[in-house]
Coordinates of C-alpha atoms in Angstrom, one line a residue:
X97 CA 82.0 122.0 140.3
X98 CA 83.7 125.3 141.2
X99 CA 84.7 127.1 143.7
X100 CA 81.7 129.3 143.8
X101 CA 79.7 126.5 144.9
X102 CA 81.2 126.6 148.0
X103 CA 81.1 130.1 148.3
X104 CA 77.4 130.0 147.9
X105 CA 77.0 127.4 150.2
X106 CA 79.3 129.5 152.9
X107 CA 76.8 132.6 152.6
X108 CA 74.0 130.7 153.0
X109 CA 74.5 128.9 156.1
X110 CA 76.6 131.8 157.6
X111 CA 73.7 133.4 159.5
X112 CA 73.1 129.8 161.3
X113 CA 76.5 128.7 162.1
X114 CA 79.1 130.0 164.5
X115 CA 83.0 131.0 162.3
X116 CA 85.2 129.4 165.2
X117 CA 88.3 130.0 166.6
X118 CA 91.5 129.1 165.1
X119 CA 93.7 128.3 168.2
X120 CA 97.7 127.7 168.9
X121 CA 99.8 125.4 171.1
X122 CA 103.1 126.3 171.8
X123 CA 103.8 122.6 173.6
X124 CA 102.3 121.0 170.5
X125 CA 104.2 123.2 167.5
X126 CA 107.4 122.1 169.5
X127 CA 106.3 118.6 169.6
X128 CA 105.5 118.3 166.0
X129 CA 108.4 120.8 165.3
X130 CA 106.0 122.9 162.9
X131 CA 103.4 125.8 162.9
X132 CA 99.8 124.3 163.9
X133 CA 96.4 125.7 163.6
X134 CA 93.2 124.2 164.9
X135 CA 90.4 125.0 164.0
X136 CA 87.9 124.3 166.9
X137 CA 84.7 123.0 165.7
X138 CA 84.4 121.9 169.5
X139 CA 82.9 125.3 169.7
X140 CA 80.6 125.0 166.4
X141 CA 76.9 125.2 167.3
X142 CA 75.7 121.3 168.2
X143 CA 79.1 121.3 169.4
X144 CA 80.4 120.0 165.8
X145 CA 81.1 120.7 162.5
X146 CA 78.5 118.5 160.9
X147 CA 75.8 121.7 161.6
X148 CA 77.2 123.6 158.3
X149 CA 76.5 120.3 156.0
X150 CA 72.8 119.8 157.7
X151 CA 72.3 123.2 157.5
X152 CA 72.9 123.7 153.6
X153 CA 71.7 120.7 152.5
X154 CA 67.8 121.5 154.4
X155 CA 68.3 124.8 153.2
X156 CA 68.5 123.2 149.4
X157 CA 64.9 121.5 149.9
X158 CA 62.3 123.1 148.1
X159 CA 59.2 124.2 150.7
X160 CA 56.7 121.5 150.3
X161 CA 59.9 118.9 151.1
X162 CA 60.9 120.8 154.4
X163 CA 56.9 120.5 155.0
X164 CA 57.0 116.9 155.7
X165 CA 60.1 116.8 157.5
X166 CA 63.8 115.1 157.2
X167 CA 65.2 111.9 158.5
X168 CA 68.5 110.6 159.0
X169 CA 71.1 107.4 160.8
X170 CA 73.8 108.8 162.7
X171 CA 75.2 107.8 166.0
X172 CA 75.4 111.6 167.3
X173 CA 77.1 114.2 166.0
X174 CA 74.9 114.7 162.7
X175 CA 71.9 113.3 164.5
X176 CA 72.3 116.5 167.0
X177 CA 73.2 118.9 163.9
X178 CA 70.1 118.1 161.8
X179 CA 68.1 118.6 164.9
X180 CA 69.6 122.0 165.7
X181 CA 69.2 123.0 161.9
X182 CA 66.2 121.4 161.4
X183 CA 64.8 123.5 164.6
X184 CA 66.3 126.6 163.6
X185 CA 64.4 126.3 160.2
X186 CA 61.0 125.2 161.5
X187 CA 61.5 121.5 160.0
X188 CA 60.9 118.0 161.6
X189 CA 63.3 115.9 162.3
X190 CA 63.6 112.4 162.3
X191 CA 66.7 110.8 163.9
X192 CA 67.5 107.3 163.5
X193 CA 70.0 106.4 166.5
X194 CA 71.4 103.3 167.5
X195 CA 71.3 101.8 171.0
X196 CA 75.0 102.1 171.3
X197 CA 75.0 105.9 170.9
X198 CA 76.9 108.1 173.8
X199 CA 73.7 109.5 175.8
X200 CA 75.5 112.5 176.1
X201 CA 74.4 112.2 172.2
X202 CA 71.1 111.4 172.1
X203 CA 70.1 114.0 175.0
X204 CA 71.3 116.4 172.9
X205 CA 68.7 115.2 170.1
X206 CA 66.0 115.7 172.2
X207 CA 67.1 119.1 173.1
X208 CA 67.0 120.3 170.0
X209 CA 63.8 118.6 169.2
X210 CA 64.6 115.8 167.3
X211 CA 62.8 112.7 167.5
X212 CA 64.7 109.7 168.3
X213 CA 64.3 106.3 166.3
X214 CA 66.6 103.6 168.0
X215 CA 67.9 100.9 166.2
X216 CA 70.2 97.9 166.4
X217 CA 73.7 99.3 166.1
X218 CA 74.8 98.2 162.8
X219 CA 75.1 99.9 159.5
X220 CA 72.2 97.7 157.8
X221 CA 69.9 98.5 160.9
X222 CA 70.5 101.9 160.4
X223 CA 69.4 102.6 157.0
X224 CA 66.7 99.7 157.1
X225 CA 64.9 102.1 159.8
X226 CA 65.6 105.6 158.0
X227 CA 64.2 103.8 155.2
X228 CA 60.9 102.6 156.5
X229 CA 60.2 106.2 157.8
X230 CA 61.0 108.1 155.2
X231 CA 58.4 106.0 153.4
X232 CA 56.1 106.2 156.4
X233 CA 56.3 110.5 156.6
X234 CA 57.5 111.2 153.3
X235 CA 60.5 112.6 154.8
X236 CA 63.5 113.4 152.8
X237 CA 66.2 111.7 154.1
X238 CA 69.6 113.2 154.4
X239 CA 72.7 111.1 154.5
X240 CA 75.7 111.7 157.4
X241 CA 78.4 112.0 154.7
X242 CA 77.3 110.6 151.1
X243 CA 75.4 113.5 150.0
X244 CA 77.2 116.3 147.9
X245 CA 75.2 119.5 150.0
X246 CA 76.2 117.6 152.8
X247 CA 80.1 117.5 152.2
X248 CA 80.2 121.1 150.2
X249 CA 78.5 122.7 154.1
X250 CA 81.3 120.5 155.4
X251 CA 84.2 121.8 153.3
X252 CA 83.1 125.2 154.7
X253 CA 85.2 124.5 158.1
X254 CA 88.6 124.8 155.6
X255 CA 87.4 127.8 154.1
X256 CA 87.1 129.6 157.2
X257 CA 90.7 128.3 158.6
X258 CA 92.4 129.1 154.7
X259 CA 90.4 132.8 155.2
X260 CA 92.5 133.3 158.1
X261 CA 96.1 130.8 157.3
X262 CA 96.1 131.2 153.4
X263 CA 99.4 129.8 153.2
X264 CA 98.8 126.0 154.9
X265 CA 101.3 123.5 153.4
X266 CA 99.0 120.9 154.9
X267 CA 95.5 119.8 156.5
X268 CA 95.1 116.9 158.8
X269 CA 91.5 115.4 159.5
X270 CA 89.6 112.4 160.5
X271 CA 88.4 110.1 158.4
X272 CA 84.9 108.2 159.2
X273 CA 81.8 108.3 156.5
X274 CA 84.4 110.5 154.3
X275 CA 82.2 113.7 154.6
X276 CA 84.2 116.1 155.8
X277 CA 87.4 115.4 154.6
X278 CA 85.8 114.9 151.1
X279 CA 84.4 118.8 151.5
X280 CA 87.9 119.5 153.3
X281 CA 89.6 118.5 150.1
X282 CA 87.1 120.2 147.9
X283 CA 87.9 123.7 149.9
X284 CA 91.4 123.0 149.8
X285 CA 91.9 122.5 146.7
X286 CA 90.0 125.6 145.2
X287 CA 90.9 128.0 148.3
X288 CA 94.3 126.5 149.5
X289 CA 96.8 126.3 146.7
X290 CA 99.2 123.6 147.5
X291 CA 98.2 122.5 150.6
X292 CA 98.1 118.9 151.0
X293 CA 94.9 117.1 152.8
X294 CA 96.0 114.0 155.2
X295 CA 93.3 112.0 157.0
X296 CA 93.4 110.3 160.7
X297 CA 92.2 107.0 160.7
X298 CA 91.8 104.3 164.1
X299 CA 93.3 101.0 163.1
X300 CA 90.7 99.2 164.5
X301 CA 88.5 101.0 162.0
X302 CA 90.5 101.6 159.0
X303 CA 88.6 100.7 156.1
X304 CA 89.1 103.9 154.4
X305 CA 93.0 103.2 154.4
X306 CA 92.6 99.8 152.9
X307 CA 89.8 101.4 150.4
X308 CA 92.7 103.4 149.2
X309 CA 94.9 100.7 148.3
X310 CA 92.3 98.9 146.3
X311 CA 90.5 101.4 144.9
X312 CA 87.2 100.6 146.2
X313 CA 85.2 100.8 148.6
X314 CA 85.9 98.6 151.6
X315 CA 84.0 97.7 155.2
X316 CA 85.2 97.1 158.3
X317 CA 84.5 93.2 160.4
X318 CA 85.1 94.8 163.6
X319 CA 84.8 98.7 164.4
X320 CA 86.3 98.4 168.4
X321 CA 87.3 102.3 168.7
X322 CA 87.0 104.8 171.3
X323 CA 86.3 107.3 167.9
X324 CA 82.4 106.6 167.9
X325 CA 82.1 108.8 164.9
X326 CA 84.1 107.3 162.4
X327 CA 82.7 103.7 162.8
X328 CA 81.0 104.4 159.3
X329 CA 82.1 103.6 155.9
X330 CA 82.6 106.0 153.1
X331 CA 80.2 106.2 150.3
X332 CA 80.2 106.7 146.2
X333 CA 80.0 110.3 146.1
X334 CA 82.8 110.9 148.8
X335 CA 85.0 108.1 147.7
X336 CA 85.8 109.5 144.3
X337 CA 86.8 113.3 145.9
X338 CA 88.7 111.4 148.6
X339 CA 90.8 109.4 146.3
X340 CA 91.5 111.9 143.8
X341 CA 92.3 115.2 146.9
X342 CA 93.5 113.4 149.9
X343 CA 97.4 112.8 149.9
X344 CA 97.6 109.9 152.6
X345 CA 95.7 108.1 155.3
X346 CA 97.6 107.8 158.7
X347 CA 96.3 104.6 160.6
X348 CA 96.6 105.4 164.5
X349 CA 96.1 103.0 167.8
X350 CA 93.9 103.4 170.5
X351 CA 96.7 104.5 172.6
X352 CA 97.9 107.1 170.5
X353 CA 94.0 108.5 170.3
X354 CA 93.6 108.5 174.4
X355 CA 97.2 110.2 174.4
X356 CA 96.0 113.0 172.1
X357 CA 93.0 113.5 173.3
X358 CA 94.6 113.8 176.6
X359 CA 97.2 116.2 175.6
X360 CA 94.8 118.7 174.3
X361 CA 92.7 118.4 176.9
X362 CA 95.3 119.3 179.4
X363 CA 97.4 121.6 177.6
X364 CA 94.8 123.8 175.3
X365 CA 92.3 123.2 178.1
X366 CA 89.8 122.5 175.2
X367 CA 87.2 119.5 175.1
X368 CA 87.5 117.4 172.0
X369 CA 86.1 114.1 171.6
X370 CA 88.0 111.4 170.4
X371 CA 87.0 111.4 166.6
X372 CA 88.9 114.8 167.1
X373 CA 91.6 113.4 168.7
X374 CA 92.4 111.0 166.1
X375 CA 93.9 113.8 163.5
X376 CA 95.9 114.8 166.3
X377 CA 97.1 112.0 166.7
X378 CA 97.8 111.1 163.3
X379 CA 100.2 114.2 163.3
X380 CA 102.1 113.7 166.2
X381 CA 102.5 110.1 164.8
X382 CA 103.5 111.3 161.6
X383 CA 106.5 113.6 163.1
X384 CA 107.8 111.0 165.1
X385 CA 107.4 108.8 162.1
X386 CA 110.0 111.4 160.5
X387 CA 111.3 114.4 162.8
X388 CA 112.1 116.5 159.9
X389 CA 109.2 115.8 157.8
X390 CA 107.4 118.9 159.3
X391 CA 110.3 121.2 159.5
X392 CA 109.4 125.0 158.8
X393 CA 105.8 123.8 157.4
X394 CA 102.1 125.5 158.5
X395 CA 100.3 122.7 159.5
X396 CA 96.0 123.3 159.7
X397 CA 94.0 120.4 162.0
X398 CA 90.2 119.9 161.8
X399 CA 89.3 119.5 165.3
X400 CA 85.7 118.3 164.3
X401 CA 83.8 118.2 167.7
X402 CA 83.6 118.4 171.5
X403 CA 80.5 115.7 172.3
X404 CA 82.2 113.9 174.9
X405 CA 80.2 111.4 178.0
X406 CA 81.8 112.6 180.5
X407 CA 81.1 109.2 182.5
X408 CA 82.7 107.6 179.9
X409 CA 86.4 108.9 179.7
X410 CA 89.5 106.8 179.2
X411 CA 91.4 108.9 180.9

């Protein structure tokens, strides 16, 4: 692969997605003690990033396979997206959801047209379901995070932000299904020079981090975060990018991820969910890990989306 691959993929979902803001906070640069850019894909159409990846990868079916539709699991963000794309390009969607999904979520689905599938909220449910109706419908089914259109629309975010701060020392980013940081990585390293990729991780979901250390790839007993969308494990075509392009994994609490979310919130007056929340937090834990670790640097965040239940806020 090269780095016209992304390039292609950029122009051809560019007429269906939204370039978003790249945004400043002076409270957090002092903080952090460095330069910070976020790039807000709060404000991406679906109200996350994930649109770019379901958009190139329907875009990459032939006619007779967008003809009988797609399918896929997701808990919400990529279950809205491939609604959103999937409407935008005249294609059916099938979206496999389970019961535990934010409703905020799943409205959002049935906006766009999707139709829901609920499931039993486990990983195995999940796919079992997808399964049976791609079978059923003949629909192609899409994967969150573990297919390579999929994380090369992703990577697409980091091209826009590196168009606009070519000179990023590094890029922080939550970690869930590995998608985005996987494309993250992929634009970083063919648009970004040095800069250095560091994922967010919850500790109560960190099987990413403990993948790392032994080199394959790991699963989580218990997945008790507020970070809904990273309660998925990476996959074999992510896994390999992620552990050859991403620097370091920085394993956060609960509390740190309701303070972060918090603090942007209230200072940037910007709604992030807290998936997004958990790269900020990583960061701030990071400079108080070591104060002069981030000294002079340009530091780039992937604030990934804004789908929050407003009923359901821990703060």
């Amino acid at each position: 692969m090269d780095k016209k691959v992304l390039l292609d993929s950029h122009k051809r979902i560019s007429p269906y997605i939204h370039n978003t803001p790249v945004l400043t906070s002076r409270l957090i640069n002092k903080i952090v003690g460095a330069e910070v850019y976020f790039k807000t894909e709060n404000f991406q159409r679906a109200g996350a990033f994930k649109i770019r990846g379901a958009t190139n990868a329907i875009l990459q079916l032939s006619d007779e396979q967008r003809a009988k539709g797609v399918v896929t699991h997701s808990s919400g963000n990529f279950a809205q997206a491939v609604s959103l794309a999937a409407e935008s390009l005249g294609v059916t969607a099938h979206i496999v959801m389970p019961e535990s999904a934010p409703k905020v979520k799943k409205n959002g689905v049935l906006e766009y047209g999707g139709i829901i599938h609920e499931c039993e909220s486990t990983l195995e449910a999940r796919q079992a379901t997808a399964d049976r109706i791609a079978k059923e419908t003949g629909a192609v089914f899409l994967h969150p995070s573990n297919d390579m259109d999929v994380i090369i629309g992703q990577g697409t975010a980091t091209m826009e932000l590196l168009a606009e701060q070519p000179d990023l020392n590094m890029l922080f980013c939550p970690i869930g299904g590995g998608g985005l940081i996987a494309g993250s990585a992929l634009a970083a390293k063919y648009f970004g020079g040095n800069c250095k990729v560091i994922a967010g991780e919850p500790f109560e979901a960190d099987d990413a981090y403990r993948s790392m250390l032994s080199g394959k790839i790991e699963g989580n007993e218990t997945v008790n975060t507020i970070a809904d969308g990273l309660k998925t494990n990476l996959g074999d075509k992510n896994f390999p990018i992620i552990k050859e392009l991403v620097s370091k994994i920085v394993r956060v609490k609960e509390d740190e991820i309701i303070a972060a979310m918090k603090l942007v919130w209230e200072r940037m007056k910007i709604i992030i969910e807290p998936s997004s929340a958990v790269a900020v937090a990583a960061l701030i834990h990071e400079s108080r890990r070591d104060s002069d670790f981030f000294s002079g640097k340009k530091i780039g965040v992937i604030i990934s989306g804004g789908n929050v239940d407003l009923g359901q806020l821990p703060f």
